[in-house]
CSV table of C-alpha atoms and ligand atoms in Angstrom, one decimal:
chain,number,residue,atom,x,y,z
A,27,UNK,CA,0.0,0.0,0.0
A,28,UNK,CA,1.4,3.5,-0.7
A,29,UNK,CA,-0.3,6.7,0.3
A,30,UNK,CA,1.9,8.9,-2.5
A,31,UNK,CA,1.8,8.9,-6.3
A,32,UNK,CA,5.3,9.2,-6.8
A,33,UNK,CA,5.4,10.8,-10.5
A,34,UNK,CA,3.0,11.3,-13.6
A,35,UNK,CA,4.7,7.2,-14.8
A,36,UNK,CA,3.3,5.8,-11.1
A,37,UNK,CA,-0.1,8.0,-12.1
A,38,UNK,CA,0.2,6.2,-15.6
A,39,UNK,CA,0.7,2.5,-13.6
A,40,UNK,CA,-2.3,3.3,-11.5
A,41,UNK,CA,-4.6,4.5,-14.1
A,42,UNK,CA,-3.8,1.3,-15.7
A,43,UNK,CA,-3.7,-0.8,-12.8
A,44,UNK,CA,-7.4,0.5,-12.5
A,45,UNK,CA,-8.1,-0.4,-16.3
A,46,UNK,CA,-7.2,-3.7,-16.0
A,47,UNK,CA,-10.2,-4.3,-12.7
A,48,UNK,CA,-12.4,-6.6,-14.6
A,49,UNK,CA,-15.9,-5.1,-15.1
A,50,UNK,CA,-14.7,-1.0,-14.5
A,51,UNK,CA,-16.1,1.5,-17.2
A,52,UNK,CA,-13.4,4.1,-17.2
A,53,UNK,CA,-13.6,7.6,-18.0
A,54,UNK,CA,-10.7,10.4,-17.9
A,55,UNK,CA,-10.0,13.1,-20.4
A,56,UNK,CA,-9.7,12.8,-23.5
A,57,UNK,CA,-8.6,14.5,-26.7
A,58,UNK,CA,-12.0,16.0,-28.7
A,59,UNK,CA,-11.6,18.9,-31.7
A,60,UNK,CA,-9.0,21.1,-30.8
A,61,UNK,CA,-9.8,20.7,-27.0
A,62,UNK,CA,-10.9,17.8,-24.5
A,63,UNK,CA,-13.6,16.2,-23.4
A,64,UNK,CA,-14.8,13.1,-20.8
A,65,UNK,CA,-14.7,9.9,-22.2
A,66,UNK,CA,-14.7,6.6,-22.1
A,67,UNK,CA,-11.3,5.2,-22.3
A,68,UNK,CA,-9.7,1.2,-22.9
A,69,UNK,CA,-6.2,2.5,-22.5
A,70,UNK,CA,-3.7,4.8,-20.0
A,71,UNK,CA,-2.5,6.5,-23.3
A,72,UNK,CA,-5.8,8.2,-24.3
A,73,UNK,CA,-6.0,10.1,-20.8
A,74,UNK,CA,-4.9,13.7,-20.9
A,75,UNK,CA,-3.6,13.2,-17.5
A,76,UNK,CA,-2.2,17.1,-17.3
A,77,UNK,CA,-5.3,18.8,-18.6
A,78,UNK,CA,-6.6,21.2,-16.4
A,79,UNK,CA,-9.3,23.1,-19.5
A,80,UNK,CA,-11.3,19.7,-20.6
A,81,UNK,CA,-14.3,21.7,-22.4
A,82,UNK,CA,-16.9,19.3,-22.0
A,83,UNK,CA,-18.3,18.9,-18.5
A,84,UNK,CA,-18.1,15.2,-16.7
A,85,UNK,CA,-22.3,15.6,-16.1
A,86,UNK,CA,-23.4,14.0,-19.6
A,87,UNK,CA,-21.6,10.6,-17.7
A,88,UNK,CA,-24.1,11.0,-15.3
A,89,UNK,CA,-26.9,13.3,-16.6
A,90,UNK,CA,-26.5,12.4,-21.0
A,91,UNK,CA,-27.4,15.5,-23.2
A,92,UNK,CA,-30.3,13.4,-24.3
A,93,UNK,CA,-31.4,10.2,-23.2
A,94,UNK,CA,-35.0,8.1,-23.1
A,95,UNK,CA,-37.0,8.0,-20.2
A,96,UNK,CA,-39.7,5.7,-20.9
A,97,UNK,CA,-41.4,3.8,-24.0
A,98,UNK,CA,-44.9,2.8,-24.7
A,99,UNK,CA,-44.8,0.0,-26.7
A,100,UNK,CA,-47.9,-0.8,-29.7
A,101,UNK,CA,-49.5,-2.8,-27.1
A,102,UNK,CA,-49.7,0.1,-24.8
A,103,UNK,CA,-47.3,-1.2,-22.3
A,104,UNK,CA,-44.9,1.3,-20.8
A,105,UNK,CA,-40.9,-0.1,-20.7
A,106,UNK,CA,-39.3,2.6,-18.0
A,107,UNK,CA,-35.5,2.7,-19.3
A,108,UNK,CA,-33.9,3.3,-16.1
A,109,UNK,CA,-30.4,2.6,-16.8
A,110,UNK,CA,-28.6,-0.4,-14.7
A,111,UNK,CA,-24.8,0.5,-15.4
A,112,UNK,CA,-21.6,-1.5,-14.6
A,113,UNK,CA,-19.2,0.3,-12.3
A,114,UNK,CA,-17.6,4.0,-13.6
A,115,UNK,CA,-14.8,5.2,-12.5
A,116,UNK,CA,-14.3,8.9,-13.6
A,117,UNK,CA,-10.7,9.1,-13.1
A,118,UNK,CA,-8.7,12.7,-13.4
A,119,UNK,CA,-11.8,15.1,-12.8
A,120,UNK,CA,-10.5,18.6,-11.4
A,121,UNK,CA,-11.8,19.1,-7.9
A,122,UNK,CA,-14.5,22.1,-9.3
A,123,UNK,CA,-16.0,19.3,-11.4
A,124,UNK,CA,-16.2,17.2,-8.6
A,125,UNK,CA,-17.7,19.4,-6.5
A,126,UNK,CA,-20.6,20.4,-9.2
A,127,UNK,CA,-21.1,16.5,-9.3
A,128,UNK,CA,-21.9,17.3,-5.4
A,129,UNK,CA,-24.0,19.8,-6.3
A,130,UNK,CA,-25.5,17.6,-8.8
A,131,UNK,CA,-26.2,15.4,-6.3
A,132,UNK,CA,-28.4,17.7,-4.1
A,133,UNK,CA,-30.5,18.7,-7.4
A,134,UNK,CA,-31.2,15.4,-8.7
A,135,UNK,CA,-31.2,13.3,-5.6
A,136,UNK,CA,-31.2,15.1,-2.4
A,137,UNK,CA,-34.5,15.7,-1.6
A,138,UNK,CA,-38.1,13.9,-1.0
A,139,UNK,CA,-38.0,12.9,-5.1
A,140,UNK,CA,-34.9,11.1,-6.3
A,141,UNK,CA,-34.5,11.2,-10.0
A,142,UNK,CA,-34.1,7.6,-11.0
A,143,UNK,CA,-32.0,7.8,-14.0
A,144,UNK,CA,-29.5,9.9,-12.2
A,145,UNK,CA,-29.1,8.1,-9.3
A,146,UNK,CA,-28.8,4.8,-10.5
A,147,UNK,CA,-25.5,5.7,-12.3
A,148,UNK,CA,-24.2,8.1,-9.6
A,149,UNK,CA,-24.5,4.8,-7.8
A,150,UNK,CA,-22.4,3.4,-9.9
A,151,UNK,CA,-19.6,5.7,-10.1
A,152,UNK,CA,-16.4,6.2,-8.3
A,153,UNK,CA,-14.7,9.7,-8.4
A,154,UNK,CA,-10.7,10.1,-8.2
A,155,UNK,CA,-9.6,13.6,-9.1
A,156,UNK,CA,-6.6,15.1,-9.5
A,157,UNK,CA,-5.7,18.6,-7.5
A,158,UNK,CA,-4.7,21.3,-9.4
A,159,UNK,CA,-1.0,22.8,-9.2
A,160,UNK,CA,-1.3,25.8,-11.2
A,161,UNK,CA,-5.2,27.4,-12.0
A,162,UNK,CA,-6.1,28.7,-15.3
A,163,UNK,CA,-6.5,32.4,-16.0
A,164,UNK,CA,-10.1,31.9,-15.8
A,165,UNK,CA,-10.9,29.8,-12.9
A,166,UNK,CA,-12.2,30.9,-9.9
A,167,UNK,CA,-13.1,28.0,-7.9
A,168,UNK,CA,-12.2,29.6,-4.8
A,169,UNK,CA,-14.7,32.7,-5.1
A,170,UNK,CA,-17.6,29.8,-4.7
A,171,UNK,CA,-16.5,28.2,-2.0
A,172,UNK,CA,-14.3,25.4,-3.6
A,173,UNK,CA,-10.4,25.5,-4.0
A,174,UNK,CA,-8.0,23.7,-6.2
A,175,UNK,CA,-7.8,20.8,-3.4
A,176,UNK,CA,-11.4,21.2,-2.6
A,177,UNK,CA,-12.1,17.5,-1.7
A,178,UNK,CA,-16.2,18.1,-2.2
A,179,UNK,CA,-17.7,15.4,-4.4
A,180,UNK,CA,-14.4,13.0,-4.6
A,181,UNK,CA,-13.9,9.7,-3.7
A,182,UNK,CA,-10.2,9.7,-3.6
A,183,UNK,CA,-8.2,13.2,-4.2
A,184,UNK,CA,-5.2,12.6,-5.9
A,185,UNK,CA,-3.5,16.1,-3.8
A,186,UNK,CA,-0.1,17.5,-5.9
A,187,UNK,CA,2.9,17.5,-3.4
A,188,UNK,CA,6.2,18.2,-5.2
A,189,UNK,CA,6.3,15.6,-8.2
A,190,UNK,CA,3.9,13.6,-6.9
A,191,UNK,CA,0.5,13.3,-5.2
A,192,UNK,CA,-0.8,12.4,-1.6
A,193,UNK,CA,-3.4,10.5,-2.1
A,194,UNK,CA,-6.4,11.5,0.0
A,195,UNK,CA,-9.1,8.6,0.5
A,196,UNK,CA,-12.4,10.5,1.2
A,197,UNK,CA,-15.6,8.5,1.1
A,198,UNK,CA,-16.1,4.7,1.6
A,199,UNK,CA,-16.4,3.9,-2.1
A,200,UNK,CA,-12.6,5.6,-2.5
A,201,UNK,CA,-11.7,2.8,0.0
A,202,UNK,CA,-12.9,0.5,-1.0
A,203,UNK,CA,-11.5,1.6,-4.8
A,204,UNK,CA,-7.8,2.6,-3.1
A,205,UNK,CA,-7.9,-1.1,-1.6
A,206,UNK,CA,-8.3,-2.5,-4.5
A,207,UNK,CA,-5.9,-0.4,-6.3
A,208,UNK,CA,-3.2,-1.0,-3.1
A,209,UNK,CA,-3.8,2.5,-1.8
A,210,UNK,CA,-4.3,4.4,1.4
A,211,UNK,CA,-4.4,7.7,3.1
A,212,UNK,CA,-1.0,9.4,4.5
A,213,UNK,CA,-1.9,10.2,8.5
A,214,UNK,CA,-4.2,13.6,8.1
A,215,UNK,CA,-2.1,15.2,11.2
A,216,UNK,CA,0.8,14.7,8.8
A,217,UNK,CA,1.2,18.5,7.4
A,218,UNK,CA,0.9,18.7,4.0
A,219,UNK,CA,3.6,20.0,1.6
A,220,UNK,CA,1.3,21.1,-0.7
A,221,UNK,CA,0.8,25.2,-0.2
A,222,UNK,CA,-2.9,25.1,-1.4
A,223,UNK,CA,-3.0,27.1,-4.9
A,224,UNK,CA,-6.0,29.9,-4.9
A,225,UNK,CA,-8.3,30.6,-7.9
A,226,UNK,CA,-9.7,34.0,-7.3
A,227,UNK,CA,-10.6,35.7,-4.0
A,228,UNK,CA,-12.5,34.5,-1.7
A,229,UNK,CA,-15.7,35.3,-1.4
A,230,UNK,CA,-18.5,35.6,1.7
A,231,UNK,CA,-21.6,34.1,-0.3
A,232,UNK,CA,-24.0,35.0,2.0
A,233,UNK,CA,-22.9,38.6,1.7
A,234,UNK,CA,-22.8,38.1,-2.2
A,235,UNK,CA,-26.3,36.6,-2.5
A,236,UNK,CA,-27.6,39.3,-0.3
A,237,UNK,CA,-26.1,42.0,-2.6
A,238,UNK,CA,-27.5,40.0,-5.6
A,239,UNK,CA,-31.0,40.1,-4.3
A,240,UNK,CA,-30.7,44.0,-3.9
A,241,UNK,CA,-29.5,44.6,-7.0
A,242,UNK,CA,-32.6,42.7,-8.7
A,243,UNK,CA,-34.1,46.2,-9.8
A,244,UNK,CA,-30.8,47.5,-10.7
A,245,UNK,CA,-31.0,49.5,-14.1
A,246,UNK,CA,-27.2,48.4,-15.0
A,247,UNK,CA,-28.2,45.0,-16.0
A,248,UNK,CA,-29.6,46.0,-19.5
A,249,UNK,CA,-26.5,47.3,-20.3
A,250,UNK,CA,-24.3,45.0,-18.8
A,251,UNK,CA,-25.9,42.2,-20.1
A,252,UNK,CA,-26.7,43.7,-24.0
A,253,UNK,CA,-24.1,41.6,-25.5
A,254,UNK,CA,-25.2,38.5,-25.0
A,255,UNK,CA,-26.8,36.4,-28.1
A,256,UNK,CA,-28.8,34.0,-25.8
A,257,UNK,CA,-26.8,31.1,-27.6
A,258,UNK,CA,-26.9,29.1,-24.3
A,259,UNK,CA,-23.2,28.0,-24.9
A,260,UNK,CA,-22.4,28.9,-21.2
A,261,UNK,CA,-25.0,26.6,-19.6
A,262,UNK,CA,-24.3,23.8,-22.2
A,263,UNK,CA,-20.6,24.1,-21.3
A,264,UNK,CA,-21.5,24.7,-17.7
A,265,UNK,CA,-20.9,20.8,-14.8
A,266,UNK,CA,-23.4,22.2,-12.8
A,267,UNK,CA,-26.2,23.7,-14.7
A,268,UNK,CA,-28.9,20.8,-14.9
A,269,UNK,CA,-32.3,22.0,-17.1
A,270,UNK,CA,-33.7,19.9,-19.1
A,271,UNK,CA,-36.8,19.3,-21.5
A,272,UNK,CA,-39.1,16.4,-21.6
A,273,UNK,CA,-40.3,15.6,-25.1
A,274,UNK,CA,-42.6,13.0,-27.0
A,275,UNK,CA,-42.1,11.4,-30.2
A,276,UNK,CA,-42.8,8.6,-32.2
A,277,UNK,CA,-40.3,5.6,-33.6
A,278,UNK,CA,-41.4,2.1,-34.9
A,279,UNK,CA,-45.1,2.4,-33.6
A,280,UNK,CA,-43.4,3.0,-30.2
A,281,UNK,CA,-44.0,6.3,-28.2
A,282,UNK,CA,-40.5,7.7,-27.0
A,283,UNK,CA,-40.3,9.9,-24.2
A,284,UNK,CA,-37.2,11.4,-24.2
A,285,UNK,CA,-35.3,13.7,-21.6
A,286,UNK,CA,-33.0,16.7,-23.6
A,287,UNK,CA,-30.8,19.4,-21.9
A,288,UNK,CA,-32.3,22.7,-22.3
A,289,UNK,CA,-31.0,26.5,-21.5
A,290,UNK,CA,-32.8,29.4,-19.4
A,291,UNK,CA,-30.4,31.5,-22.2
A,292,UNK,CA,-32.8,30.5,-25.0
A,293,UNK,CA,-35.6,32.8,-25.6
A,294,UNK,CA,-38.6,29.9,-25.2
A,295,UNK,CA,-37.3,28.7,-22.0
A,296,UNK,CA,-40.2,30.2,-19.9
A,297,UNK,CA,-42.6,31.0,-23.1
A,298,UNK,CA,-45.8,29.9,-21.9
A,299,UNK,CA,-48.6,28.2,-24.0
A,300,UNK,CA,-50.8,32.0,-23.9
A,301,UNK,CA,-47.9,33.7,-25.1
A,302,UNK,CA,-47.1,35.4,-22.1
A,303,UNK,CA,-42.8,35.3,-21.0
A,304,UNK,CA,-42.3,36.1,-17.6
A,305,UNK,CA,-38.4,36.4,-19.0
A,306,UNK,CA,-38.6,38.3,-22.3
A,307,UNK,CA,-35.3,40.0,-22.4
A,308,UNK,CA,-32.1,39.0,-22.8
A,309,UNK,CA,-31.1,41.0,-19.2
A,310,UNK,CA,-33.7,39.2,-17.4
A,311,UNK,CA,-32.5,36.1,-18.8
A,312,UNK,CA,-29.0,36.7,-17.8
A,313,UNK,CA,-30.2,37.8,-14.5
A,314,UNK,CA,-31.8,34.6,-14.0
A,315,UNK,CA,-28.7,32.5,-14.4
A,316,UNK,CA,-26.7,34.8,-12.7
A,317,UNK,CA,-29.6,34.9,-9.5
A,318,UNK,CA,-30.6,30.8,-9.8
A,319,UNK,CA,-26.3,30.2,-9.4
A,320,UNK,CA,-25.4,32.5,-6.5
A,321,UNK,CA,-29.2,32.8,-4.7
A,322,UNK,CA,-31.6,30.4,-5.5
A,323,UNK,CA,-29.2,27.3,-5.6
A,324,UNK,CA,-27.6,28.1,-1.9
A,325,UNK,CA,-31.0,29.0,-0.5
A,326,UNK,CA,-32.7,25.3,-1.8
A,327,UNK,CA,-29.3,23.3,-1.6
A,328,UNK,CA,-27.3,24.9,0.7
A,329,UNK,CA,-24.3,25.7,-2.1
A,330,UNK,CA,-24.0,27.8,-5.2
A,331,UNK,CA,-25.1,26.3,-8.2
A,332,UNK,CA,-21.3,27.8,-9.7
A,333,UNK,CA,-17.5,25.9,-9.0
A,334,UNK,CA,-16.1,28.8,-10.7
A,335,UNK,CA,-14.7,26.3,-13.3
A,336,UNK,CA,-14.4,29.3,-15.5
A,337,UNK,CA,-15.5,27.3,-18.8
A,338,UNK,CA,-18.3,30.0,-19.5
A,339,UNK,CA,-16.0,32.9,-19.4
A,340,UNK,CA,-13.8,30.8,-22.4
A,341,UNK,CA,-16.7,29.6,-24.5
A,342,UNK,CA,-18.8,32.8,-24.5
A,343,UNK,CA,-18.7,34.2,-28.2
A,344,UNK,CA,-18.8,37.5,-27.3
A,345,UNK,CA,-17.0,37.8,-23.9
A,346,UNK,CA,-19.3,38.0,-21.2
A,347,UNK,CA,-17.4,37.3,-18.2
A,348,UNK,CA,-19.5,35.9,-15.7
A,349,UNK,CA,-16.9,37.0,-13.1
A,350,UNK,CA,-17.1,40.8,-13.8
A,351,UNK,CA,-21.2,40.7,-13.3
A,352,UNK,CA,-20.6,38.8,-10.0
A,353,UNK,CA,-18.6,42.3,-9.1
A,354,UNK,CA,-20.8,44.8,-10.6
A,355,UNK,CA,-24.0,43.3,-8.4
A,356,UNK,CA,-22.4,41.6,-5.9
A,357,UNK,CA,-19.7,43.9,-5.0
A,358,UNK,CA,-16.0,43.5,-3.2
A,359,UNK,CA,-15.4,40.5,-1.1
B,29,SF4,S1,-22.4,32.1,-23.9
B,29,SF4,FE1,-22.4,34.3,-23.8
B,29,SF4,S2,-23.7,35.0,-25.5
B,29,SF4,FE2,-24.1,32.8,-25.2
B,29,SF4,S3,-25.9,32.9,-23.8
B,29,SF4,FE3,-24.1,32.7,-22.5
B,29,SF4,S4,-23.6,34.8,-21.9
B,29,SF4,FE4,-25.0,34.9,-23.7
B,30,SF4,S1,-21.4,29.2,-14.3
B,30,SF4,FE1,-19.5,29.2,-15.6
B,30,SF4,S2,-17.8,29.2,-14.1
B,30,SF4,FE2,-19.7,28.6,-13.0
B,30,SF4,S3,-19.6,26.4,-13.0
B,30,SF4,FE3,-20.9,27.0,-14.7
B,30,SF4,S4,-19.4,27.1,-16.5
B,30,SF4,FE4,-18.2,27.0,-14.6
């Protein structure tokens, strides 16, 4: 048993070590277009094991972009496609993708409804991320209340010390995963080497959601917001952001109902049958995503619906920077 990744070949041997457990789905990132993505990987090789900007969010493991919900077959019996997975292991998330798995968690299966789908394959999946030495330009994980050694949402945290990694065994499914994989956890009264990195300021959310509900009425958000095109790339890119659509079609005499991602950016997200939009502008729409993330989401699950992974403020087409709206309505620190 070792509780220290000595090196990125030791990370190679235990990323392969944990390929070859029979029956293990493995996901890490991998290479997709010009940038990365999660995927499902038979080899150590494929794993971007030093990328830091995957582009495409670890949720559609958990939550797919579209998947089908239930059939009703000719004779009118319904089939319920609740998925029954093997074991996952998402291996090299970045501790803010973790965490919006966490938050993920509250959404889909922390209350009095459990969402079916969702929780049969969080079930099945094992978390081991990898710290984060150096943040990007544009993440600001610690402004939400994470860090780049947050250990919210991991199983194991793989935490950079020097060369290496401590490994940090969290839950009982990254025991159970570390035993397997002959790991354990260093003694926590053992100081850590590791000076914990910082992505952005921090930030006293309850202070910042406070200011945010003032500033609901505040005239600057037409203008501040007039730039954006409603393309819904930032919540598509977003790990955290979770609406979706339910819709009903038709395929070989079966009825398919089918579950799609949706965006409160779009313009029909809150068209009602009459007509009427209680969100017809593009600043209220921006207001709402910018309220749901650092309001709504700590006030029903007790954490903002943000990690401060930074992946809008790279994929918006026209620069909206999600961090400078968060200081024009919700002030200083
Ligand atoms: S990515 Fe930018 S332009 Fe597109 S909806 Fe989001 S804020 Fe608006
Ligand atoms: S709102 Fe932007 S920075 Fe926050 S988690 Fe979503 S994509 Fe990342």
């Amino acid at each position: 048993m070792t509780d220290m990744v000595q090196g990125r070949e030791s990370l190679v041997r235990l990323l392969e070590g944990i390929l070859a457990m029979p029956g293990v789905t493995v996901y890490a990132p991998v290479a997709e277009g010009d940038g990365a993505a999660f995927g499902r990987i038979g080899s150590a090789s494929e794993a971007l094991l030093d990328c830091s900007g995957v582009v495409r969010p670890p949720r559609q493991i958990l939550a797919p972009m579209t998947e089908i919900l239930l059939t009703v077959e000719p004779d009118g019996s319904t089939v319920d496609r609740v998925p029954a997975p093997e074991p996952m292991i998402l291996f090299g998330a970045r501790p803010c993708d973790s965490r919006a798995i966490a938050f993920l968690d509250r959404v889909y299966a922390g209350g009095d409804r459990i969402d079916p789908y969702y929780a049969a394959r969080r079930e099945a999946l094992t978390i081991v991320s990898i710290g984060c030495r150096e943040p990007r330009a544009t993440c600001f994980c610690t402004s939400t209340g994470g860090g780049p050694l947050s250990r919210e949402g991991s199983d194991i945290l793989l935490e950079p010390s020097g060369e290496g990694w401590i490994v940090r065994v969290i839950t009982d499914k990254g025991a159970s995963l570390a035993g397997r994989a002959g790991l354990e956890s260093p003694d926590e009264r053992v100081p850590d080497p590791a000076v914990s990195p910082m992505a952005g300021e921090p930030r006293d959310l309850a202070v910042l959601r406070e200011r945010l509900e003032k500033a609901f009425d505040d005239p600057r958000w037409e203008a501040l917001t007039a730039k954006c095109l409603g393309c819904g790339a930032c919540t598509f890119i977003c790990p955290s952001c979770h609406c979706f659509d339910i819709v009903d079609g038709e395929e070989d005499g079966r009825i398919v109902r089918s579950r799609i991602w949706d965006s409160c950016q779009f313009k029909t997200f809150t068209r009602q049958a009459s007509g009427h939009d209680p969100r017809p502008t593009g600043a209220e729409r921006y207001r709402h995503r910018l309220m749901h993330k650092f309001s709504y989401c700590i006030e029903s699950y007790g954490m903002p619906g943000c990690t401060g992974c930074g992946r809008c403020v790279e994929a918006c087409p026209v620069n909206l920077d999600i961090r400078l709206l968060l200081d024009a309505f919700g002030g200083g620190k």
